[in-house]
Coordinates of C-alpha atoms in Angstrom, one line a residue:
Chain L
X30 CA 0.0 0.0 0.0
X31 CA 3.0 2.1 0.9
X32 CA 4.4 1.2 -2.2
X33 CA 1.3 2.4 -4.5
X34 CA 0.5 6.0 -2.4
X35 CA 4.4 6.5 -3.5
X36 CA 4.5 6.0 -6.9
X37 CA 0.9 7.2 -7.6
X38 CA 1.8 10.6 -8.2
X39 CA 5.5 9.7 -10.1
X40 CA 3.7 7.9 -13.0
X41 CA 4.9 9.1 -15.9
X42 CA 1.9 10.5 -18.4
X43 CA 2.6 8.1 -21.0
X44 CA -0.8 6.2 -20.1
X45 CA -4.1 7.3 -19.4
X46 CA -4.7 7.5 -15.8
X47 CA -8.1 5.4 -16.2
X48 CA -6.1 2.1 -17.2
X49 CA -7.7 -0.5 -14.7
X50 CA -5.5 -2.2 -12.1
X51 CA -5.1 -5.9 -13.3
X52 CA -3.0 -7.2 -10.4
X53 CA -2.9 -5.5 -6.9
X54 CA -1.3 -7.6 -4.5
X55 CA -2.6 -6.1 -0.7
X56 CA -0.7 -6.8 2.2
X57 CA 0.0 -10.1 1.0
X58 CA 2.4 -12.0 3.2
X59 CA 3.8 -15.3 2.9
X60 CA 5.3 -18.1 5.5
X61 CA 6.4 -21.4 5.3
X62 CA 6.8 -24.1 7.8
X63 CA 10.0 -25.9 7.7
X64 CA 10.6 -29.3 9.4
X65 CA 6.6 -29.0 11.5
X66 CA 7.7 -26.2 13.4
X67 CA 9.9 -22.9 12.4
X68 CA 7.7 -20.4 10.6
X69 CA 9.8 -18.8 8.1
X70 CA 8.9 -15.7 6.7
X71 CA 9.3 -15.8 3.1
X72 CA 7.4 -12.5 2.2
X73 CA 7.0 -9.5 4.5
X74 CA 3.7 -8.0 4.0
X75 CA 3.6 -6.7 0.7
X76 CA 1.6 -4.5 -1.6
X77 CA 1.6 -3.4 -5.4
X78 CA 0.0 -3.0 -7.9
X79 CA 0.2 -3.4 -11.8
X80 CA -1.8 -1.7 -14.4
X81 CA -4.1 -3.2 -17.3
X82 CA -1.2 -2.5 -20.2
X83 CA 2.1 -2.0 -17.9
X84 CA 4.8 -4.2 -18.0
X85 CA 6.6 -4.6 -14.3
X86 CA 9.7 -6.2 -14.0
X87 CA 10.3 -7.4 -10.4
X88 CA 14.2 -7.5 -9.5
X89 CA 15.6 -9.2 -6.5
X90 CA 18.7 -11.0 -5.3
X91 CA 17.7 -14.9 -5.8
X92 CA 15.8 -16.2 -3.5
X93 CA 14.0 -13.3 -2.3
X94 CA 10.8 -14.1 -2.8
X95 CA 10.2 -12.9 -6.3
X96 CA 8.8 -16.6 -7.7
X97 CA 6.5 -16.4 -4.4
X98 CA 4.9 -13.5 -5.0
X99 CA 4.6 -14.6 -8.6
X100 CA 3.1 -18.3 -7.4
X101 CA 0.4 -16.5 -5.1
X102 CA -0.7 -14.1 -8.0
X103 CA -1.5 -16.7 -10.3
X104 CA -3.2 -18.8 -7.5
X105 CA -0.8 -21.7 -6.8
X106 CA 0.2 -20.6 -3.6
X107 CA -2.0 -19.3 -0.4
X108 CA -1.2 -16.2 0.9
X109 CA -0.4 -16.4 4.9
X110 CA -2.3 -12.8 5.1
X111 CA -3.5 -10.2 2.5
X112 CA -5.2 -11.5 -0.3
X113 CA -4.6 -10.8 -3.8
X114 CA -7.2 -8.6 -6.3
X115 CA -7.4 -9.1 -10.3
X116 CA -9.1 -6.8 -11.9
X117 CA -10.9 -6.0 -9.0
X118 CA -12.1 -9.1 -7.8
X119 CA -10.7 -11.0 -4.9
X120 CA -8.5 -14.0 -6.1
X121 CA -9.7 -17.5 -4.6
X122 CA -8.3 -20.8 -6.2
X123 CA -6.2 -20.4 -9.4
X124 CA -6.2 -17.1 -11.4
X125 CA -7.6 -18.0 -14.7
X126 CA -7.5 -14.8 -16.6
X127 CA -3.4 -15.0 -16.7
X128 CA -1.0 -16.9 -18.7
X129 CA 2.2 -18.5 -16.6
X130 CA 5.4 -18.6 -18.4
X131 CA 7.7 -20.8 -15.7
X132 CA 11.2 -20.7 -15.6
X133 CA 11.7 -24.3 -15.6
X134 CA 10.7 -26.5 -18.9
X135 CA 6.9 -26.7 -18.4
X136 CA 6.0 -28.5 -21.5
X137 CA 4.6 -31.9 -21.6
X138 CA 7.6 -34.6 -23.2
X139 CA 4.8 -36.5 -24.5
X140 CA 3.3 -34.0 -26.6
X141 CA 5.2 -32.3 -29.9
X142 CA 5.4 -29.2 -29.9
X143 CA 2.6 -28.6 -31.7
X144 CA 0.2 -30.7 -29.9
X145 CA 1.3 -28.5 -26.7
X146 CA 0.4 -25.5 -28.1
X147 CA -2.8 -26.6 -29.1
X148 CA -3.6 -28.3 -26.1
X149 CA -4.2 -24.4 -24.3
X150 CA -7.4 -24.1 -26.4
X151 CA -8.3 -27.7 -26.7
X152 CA -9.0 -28.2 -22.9
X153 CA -11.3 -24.9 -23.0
X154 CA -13.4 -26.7 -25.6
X155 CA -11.9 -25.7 -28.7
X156 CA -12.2 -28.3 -31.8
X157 CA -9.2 -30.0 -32.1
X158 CA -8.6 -29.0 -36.2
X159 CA -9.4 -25.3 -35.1
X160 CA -7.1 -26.0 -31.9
X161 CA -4.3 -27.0 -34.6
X162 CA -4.4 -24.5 -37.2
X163 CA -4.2 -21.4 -34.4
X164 CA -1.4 -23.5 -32.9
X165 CA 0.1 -23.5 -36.3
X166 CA -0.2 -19.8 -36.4
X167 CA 1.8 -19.2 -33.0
X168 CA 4.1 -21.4 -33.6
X169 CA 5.0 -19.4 -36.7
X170 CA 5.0 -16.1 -34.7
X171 CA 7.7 -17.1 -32.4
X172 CA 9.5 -18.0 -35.3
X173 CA 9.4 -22.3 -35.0
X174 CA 6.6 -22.9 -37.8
X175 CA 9.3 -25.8 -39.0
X176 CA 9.4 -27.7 -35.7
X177 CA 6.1 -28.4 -35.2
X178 CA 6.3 -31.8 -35.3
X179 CA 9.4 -32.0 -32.4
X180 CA 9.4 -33.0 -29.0
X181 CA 10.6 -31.2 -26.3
X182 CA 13.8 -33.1 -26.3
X183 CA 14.6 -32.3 -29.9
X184 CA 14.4 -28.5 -29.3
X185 CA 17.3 -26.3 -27.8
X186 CA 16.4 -24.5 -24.7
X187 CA 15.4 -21.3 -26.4
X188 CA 12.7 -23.4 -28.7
X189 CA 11.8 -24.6 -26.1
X190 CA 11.0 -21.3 -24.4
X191 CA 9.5 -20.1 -27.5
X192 CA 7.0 -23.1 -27.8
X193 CA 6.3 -22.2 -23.6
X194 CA 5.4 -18.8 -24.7
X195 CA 3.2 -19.2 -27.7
X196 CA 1.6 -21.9 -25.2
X197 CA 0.9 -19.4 -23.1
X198 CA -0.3 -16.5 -25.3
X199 CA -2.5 -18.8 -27.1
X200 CA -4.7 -18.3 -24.6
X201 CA -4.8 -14.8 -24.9
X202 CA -4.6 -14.6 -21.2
X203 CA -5.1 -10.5 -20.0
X204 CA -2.3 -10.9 -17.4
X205 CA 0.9 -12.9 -18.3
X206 CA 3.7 -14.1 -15.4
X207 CA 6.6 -14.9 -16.1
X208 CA 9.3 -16.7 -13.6
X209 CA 12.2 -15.9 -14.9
X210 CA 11.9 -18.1 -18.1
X211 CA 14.8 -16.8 -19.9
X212 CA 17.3 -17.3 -16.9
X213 CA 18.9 -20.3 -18.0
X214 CA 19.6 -19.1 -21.8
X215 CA 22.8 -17.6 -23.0
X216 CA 23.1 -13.7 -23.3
X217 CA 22.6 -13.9 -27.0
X218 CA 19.5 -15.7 -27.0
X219 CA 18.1 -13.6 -24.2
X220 CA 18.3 -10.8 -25.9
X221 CA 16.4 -12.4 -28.5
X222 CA 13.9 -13.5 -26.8
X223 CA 13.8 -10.2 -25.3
X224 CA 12.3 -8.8 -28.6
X225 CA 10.3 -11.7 -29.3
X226 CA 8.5 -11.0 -26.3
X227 CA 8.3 -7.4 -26.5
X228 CA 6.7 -7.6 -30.1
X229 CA 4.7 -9.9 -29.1
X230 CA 3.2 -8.1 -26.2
X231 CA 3.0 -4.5 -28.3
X232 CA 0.2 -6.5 -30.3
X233 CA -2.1 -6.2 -27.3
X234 CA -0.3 -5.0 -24.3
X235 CA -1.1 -7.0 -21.7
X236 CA -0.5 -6.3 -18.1
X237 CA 2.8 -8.0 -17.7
X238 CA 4.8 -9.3 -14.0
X239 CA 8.3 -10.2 -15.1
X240 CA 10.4 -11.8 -12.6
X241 CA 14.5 -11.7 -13.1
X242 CA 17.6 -11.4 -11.0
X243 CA 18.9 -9.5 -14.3
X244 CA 18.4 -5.6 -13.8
X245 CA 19.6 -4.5 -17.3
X246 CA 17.0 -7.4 -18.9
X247 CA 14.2 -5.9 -16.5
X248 CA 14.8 -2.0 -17.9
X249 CA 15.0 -3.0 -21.3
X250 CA 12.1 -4.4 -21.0
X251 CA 9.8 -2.8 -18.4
X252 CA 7.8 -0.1 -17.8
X253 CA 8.1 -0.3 -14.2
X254 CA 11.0 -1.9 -12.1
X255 CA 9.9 -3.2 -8.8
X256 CA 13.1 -3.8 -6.8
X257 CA 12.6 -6.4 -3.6
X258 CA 15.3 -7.0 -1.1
X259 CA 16.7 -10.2 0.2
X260 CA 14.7 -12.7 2.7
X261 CA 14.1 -13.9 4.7
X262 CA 11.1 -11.4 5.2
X263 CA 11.5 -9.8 2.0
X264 CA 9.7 -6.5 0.8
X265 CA 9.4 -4.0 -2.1
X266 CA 12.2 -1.5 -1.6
X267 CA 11.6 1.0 -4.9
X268 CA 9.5 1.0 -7.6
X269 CA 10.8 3.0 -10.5
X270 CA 9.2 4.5 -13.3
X271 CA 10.9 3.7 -17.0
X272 CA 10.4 6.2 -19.3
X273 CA 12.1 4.7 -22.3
X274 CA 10.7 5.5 -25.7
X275 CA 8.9 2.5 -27.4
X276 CA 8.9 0.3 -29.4
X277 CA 12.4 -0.8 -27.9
X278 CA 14.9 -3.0 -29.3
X279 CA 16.1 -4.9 -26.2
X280 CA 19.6 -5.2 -27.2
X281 CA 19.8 -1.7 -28.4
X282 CA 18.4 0.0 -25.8
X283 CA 21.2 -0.8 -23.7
X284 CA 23.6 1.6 -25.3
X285 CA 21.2 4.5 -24.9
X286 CA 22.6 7.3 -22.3
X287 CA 19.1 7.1 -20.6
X288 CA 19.5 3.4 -20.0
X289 CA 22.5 4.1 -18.5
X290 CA 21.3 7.2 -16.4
X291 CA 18.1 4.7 -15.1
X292 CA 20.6 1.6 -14.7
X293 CA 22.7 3.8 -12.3
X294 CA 19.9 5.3 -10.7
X295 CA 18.1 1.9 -9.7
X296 CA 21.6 0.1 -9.1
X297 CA 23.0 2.5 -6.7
X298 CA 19.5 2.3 -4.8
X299 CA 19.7 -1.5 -4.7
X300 CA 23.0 -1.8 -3.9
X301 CA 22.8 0.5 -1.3
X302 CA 19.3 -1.8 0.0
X303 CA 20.7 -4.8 -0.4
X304 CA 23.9 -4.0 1.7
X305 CA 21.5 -2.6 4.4
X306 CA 19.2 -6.3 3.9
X307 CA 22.3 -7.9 4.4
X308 CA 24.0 -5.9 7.8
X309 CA 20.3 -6.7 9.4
X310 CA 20.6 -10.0 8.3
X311 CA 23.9 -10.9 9.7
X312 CA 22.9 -8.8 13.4
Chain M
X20 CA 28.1 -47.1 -39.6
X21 CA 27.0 -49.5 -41.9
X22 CA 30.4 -51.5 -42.1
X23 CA 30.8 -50.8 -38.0
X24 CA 26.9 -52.7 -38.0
X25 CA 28.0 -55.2 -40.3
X26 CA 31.7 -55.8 -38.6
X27 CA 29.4 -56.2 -35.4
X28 CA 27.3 -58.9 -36.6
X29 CA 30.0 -60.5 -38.0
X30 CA 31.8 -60.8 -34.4
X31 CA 28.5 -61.8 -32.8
X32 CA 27.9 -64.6 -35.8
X33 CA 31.9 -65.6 -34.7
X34 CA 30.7 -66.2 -31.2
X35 CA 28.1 -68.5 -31.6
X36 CA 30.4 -70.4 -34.4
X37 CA 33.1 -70.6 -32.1
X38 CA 31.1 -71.7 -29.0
X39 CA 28.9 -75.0 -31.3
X40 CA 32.6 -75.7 -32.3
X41 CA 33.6 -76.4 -28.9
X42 CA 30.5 -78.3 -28.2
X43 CA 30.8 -80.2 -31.5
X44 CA 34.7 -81.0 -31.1
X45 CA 33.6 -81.7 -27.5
X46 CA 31.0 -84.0 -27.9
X47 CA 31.8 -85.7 -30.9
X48 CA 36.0 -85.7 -30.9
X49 CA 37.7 -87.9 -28.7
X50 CA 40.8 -86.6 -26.6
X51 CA 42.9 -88.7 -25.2
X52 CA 40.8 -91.5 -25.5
X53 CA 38.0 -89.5 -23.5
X54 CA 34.9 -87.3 -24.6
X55 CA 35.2 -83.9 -23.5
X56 CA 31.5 -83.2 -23.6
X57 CA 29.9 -86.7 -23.4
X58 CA 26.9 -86.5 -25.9
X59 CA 24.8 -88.8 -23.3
X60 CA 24.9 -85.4 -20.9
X61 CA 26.1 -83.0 -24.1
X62 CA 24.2 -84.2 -26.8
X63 CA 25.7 -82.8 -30.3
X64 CA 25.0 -79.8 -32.3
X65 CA 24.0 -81.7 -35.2
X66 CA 21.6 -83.8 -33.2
X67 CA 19.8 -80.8 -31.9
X68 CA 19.3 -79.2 -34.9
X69 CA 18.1 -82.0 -36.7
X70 CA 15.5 -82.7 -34.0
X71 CA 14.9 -78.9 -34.2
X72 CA 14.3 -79.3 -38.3
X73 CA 12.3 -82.4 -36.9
X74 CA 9.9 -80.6 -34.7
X75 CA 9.1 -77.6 -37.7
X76 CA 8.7 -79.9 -40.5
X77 CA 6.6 -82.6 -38.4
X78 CA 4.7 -79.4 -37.4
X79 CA 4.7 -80.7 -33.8
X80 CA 5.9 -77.4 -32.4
X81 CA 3.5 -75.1 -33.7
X82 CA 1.1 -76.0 -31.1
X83 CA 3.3 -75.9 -28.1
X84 CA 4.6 -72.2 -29.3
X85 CA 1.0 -71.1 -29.8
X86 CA 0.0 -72.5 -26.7
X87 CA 3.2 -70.7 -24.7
X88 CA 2.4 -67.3 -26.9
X89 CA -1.3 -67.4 -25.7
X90 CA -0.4 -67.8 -22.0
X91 CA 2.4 -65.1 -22.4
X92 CA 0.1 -62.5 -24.1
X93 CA -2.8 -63.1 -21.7
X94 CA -0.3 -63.1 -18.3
X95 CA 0.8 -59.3 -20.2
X96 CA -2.2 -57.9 -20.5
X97 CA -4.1 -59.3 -17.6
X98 CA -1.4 -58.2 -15.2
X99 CA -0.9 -55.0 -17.1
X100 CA -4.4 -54.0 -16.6
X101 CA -4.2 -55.4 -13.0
X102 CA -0.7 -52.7 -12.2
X103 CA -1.9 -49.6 -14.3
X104 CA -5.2 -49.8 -12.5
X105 CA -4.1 -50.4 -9.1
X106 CA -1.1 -48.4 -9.7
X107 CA -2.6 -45.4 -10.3
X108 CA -5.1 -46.2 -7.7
X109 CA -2.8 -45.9 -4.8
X110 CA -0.7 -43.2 -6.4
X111 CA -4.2 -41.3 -6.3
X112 CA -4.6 -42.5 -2.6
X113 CA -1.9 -41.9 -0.5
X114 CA -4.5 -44.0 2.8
X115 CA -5.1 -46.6 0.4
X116 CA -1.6 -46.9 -0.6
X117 CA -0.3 -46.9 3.4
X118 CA -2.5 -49.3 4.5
X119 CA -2.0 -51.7 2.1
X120 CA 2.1 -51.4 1.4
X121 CA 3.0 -54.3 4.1
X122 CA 1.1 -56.8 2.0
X123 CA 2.1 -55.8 -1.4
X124 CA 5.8 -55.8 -0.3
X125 CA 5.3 -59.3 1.3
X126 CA 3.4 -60.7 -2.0
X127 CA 6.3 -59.3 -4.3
X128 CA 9.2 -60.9 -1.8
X129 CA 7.3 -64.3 -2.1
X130 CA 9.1 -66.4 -4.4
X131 CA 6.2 -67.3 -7.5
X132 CA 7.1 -70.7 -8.0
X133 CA 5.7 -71.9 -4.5
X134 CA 2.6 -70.4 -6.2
X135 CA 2.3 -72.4 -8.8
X136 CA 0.7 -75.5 -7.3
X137 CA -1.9 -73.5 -6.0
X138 CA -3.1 -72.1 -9.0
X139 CA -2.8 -75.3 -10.2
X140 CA -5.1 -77.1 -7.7
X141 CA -7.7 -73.6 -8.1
X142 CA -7.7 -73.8 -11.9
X143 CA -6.5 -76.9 -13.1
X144 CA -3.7 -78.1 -15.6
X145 CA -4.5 -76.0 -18.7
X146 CA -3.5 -72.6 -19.9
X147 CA -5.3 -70.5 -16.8
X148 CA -2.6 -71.8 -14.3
X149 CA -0.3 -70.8 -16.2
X150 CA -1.4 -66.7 -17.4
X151 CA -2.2 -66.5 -13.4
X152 CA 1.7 -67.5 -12.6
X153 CA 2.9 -65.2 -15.1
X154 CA 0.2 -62.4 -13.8
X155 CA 1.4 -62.6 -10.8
X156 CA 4.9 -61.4 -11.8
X157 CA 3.8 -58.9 -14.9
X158 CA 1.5 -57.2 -12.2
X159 CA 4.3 -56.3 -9.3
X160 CA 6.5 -54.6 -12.3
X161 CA 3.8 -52.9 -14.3
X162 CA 2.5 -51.9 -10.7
X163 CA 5.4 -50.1 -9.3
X164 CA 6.3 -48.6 -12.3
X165 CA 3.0 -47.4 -13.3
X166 CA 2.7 -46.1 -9.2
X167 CA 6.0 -43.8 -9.6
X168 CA 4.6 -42.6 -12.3
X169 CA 2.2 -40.8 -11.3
X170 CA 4.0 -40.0 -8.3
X171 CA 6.7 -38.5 -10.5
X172 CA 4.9 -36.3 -12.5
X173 CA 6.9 -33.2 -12.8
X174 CA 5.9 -30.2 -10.7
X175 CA 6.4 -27.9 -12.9
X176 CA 4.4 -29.4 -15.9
X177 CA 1.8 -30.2 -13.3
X178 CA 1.1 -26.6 -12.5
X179 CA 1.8 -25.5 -16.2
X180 CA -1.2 -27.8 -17.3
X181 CA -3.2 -26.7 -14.1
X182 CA -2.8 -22.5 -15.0
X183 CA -3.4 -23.6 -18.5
X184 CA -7.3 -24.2 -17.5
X185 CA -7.3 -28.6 -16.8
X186 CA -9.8 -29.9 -15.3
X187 CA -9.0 -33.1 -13.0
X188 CA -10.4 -34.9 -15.8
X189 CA -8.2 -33.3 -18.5
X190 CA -4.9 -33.9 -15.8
X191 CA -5.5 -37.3 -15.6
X192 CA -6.0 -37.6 -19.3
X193 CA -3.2 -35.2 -20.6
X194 CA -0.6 -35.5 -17.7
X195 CA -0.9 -38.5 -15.3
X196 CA -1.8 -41.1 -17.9
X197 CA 0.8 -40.8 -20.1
X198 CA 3.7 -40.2 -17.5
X199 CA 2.6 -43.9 -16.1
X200 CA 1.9 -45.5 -19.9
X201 CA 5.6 -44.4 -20.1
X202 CA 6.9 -45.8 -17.2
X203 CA 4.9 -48.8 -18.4
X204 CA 6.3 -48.8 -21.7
X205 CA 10.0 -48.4 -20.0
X206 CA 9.6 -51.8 -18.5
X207 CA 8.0 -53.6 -21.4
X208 CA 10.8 -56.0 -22.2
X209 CA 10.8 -56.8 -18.1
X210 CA 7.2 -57.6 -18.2
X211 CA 7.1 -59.4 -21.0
X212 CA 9.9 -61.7 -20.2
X213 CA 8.1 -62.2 -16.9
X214 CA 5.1 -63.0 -18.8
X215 CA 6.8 -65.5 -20.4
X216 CA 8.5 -67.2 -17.6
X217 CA 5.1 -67.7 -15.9
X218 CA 4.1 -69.6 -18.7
X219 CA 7.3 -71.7 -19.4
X220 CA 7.5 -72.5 -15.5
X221 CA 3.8 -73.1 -14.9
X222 CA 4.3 -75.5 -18.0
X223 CA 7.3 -77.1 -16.7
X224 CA 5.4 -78.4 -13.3
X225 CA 2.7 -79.6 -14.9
X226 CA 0.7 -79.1 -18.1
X227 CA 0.2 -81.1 -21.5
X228 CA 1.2 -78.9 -24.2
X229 CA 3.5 -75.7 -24.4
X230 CA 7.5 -75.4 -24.6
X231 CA 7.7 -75.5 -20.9
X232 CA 5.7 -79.0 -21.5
X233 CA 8.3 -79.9 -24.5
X234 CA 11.2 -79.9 -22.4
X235 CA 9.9 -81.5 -19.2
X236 CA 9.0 -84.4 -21.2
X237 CA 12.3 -84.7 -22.9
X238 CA 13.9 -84.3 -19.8
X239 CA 11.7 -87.3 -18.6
X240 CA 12.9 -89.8 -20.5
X241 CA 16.6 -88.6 -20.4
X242 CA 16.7 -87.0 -24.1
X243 CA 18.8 -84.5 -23.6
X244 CA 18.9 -83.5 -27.5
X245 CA 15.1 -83.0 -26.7
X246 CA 15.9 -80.6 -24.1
X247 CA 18.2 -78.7 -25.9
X248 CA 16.4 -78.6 -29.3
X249 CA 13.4 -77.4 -26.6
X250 CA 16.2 -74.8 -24.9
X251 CA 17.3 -73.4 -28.4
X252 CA 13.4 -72.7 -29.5
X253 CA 12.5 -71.4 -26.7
X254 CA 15.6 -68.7 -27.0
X255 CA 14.7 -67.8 -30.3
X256 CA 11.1 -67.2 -29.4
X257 CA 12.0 -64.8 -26.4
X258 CA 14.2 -63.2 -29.4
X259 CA 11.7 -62.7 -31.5
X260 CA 9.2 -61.5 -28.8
X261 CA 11.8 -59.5 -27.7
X262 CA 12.4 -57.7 -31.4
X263 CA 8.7 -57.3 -31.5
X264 CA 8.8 -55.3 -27.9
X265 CA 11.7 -52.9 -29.2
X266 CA 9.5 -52.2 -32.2
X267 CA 6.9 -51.3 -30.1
X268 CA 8.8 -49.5 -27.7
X269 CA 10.3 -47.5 -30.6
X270 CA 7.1 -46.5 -31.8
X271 CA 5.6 -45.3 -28.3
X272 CA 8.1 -43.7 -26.5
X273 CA 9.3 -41.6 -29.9
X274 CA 8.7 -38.7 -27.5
X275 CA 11.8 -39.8 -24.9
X276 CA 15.5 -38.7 -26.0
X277 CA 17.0 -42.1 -27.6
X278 CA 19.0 -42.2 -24.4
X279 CA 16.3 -43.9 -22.1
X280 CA 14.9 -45.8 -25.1
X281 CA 18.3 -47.9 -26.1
X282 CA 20.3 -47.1 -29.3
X283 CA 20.7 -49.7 -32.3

């Protein structure tokens, strides 16, 4: 809540100040029991909130918390307190207006590629030739029309990403999450992917929740950078507004004198945060 | 890699000339006065393949293989069906599985031959004695495979198909099922091969027809080339059966890196 009074007024014009709130996340905390008894504070209470049409990138050193968060915004995980809103209405079981782009390999081995495209719209009732053909159709978009007929294990890491995303976006989910999923590619391919993504999402700008450990990746990317600091009892420590021009080129962008006037601005912040996490933590 | 696949065979073909020489030289070639391989406990190669001939052209064997086959592919697919239902059952029910996990592991540890007379007095001599040995082993294997299975769905696909809109119905269908069909699959040769030992042992202790029946026979009476030339079909059928089950395998598990599936 503290988080969304503050940034309120910083917004940056670019959007229309009506765009609904697709995700607000409101005082949402989150423990875990470990071995039947310690209670271990994963998440401090935390609140934000992200626009129908933004793109929020969500930084953090690893394990603080980041993939939580994500996991209780799409549903998979119960909040300790706070609950979670989308679009205004209070989340209970799994959130079924967004898409979930995992960082791990998510796609069913027993399925081509194709076929695990498809199967987003099959299981919502779709006919099976329709199903196909639209699968066709995003399989071509991000660029693997010629490998429809692989399986998972006959597809480098990026395909493999690529058939996760058109997977995803097939549904035309309103809200997408994404866990990191382009962590364990090479520099070169995440750039790549970068784009693919960011074309992809200009089509209809969905409200976006990026998770990555990579700063530059989450400016080039974002609208908004949500920084978190390091649990145990992690929280939102600064939520910056980026006004980069778009359409971006995500490999570009890096070399303009903006990016590196943000990238300074956000880094010194963090670093300065995460030293502070880290005295408290050692105390 | 067609002269490496052809150098192979020939080495493999050099094996099996090299080992009937010794049995031949050995059975048939006196040293030092004395028979290396007496042919009364020995027999000789050319005696067990002319019995062999013997048995195809008299058309004899044909019902013992058919009978043997029969009782293999019913002990498959009755104790098939038996694991993948139960399996998944108890993966489903982690009370049900509990409870009843002392008994299943003292089942499996008892040895299935003591069996055998017991399914013998329940169902009598003919070919239902025998698919219930042999379902008896298929089941344990298909069983525990078919249980990790499910158990050992990944996570992460798990809640990929779940965010993706599945119902439990869909889950089962799209995720759970064929995770354990491919455990299954992965054991095939195992279960098959059990399949058939059910049969041939079941046979052996008491039947009237089948290969298991062939041999006891010939053992009978002392004829060893009978239980050889019995030995040496029965080999070649678990080869063939054994060919077919790759093919099979090949074709169902196209989805699994050649790795796990076996290179040839």
């Amino acid at each position: 809540m503290e988080m969304a009074a503050r940034r309120e007024p910083s917004r940056p014009s670019a959007e229309p100040e009506s765009a609904a709130t697709a995700v607000r996340l409101d005082g949402v905390k989150v423990s875990f029991v470990i071995r039947g008894a310690a209670v271990f504070d994963a998440v401090a209470p935390t609140s934000f909130e992200v626009r129908e049409g933004e793109f929020v990138s969500i930084v953090g050193p690893t394990g603080c918390g980041k993939s939580t968060l994500l996991n209780v915004t799409a549903g998979l995980l119960k909040p300790s307190a706070g609950h979670v809103e989308i679009f205004g209405e209070r989340l209970a079981g799994l959130n079924r207006k967004s898409g979930y782009l995992f960082q791990q390999d998510a796609l069913m081995p027993w399925k081509t590629a194709l076929d695990n495209v498809a199967i987003a719209l099959e299981v919502h009732g779709t006919p099976r030739k329709e199903a196909l053909e639209a699968a066709r159709g995003w399989m071509g978009r991000v660029g693997l029309a010629r490998f429809c007929e692989r399986y998972a294990h006959e597809l480098s890491g990026g395909q493999r990403k690529r058939v996760g995303l058109a997977q995803v976006l097939i549904r035309r989910p309103r809200i997408l999450l994404m866990d990191e999923p382009f962590g364990p590619l090479d520099a070169q391919t995440r750039q790549i992917m970068g784009n693919l993504l960011l074309g992809l999402w200009a089509e209809d700008r969905k409200a976006v929740m990026f998770v990555t450990h990579d700063l530059e990746e989450a400016i080039a990317l974002s609208d908004r950078v949500v920084i978190m600091s390091a649990g145990p009892d992690a929280r939102v420590i600064g939520d910056h507004p980026i006004d980069l021009a778009r359409p971006r080129d995500a490999a570009e962008i890096r070399l303009d004198p903006k990016f590196h006037a943000l990238h300074k601005r956000i880094w010194d912040q963090l670093r300065e945060e995460v030293a502070k996490t880290y005295e408290e933590g050692a105390r | 890699m067609r002269a490496a696949s052809l150098k192979l065979l020939a080495l493999q073909v050099l094996v099996a000339v090299v080992a009937i020489g010794i049995w031949h030289v050995g059975s048939s070639v006196p040293i030092a006065g004395k028979y290396f391989l007496p042919e009364f406990f020995f027999s000789t190669p050319l005696d067990v393949f002319q019995r062999v001939v013997k048995l195809f052209v008299s058309g004899e064997i044909w019902r013992h293989l058919w009978i043997t086959l029969t009782e293999t592919l019913l002990a498959f697919v009755i104790g098939s069906a038996g694991g993948v239902a139960i399996g998944f059952w108890f993966a489903r029910q982690p009370l049900i599985a509990a409870v009843f996990d002392p008994y299943v592991k003292m089942v499996n540890a008892l040895p299935r031959v003591v069996l055998a007379p017991i399914f013998m007095l329940w169902l009598g001599l003919g070919i239902w004695s025998k698919v219930a040995l042999g379902v008896t082993l298929v089941f344990f294997v298909v069983f525990f495979n078919v249980y990790q299975g499910v158990k050992e769905v990944s996570p992460v696909v798990l809640s990929n198909a779940r965010m993706m809109g599945m119902t439990e119905r869909q889950l089962f269908r799209h995720v759970y099922w064929p995770s354990a069909l491919s455990w299954m699959f992965s054991s095939l040769h195992t279960s098959v091969g059990f399949a058939l030992v059910g049969a041939v042992v079941g046979e052996y202790l008491g039947s009237a027809a089948g290969l298991g029946y062939l041999i006891h026979e010939a053992e009978g009476v002392f004829d060893v080339t009978g239980v050889f030339a019995g030995m040496f079909i029965l080999s070649a059928f678990v080869l063939v059966i054994d060919w077919l089950v790759t093919l099979v395998e090949r074709r169902l598990l196209v989805w699994r890196p050649q790795a796990a599936v076996g290179q040839t």
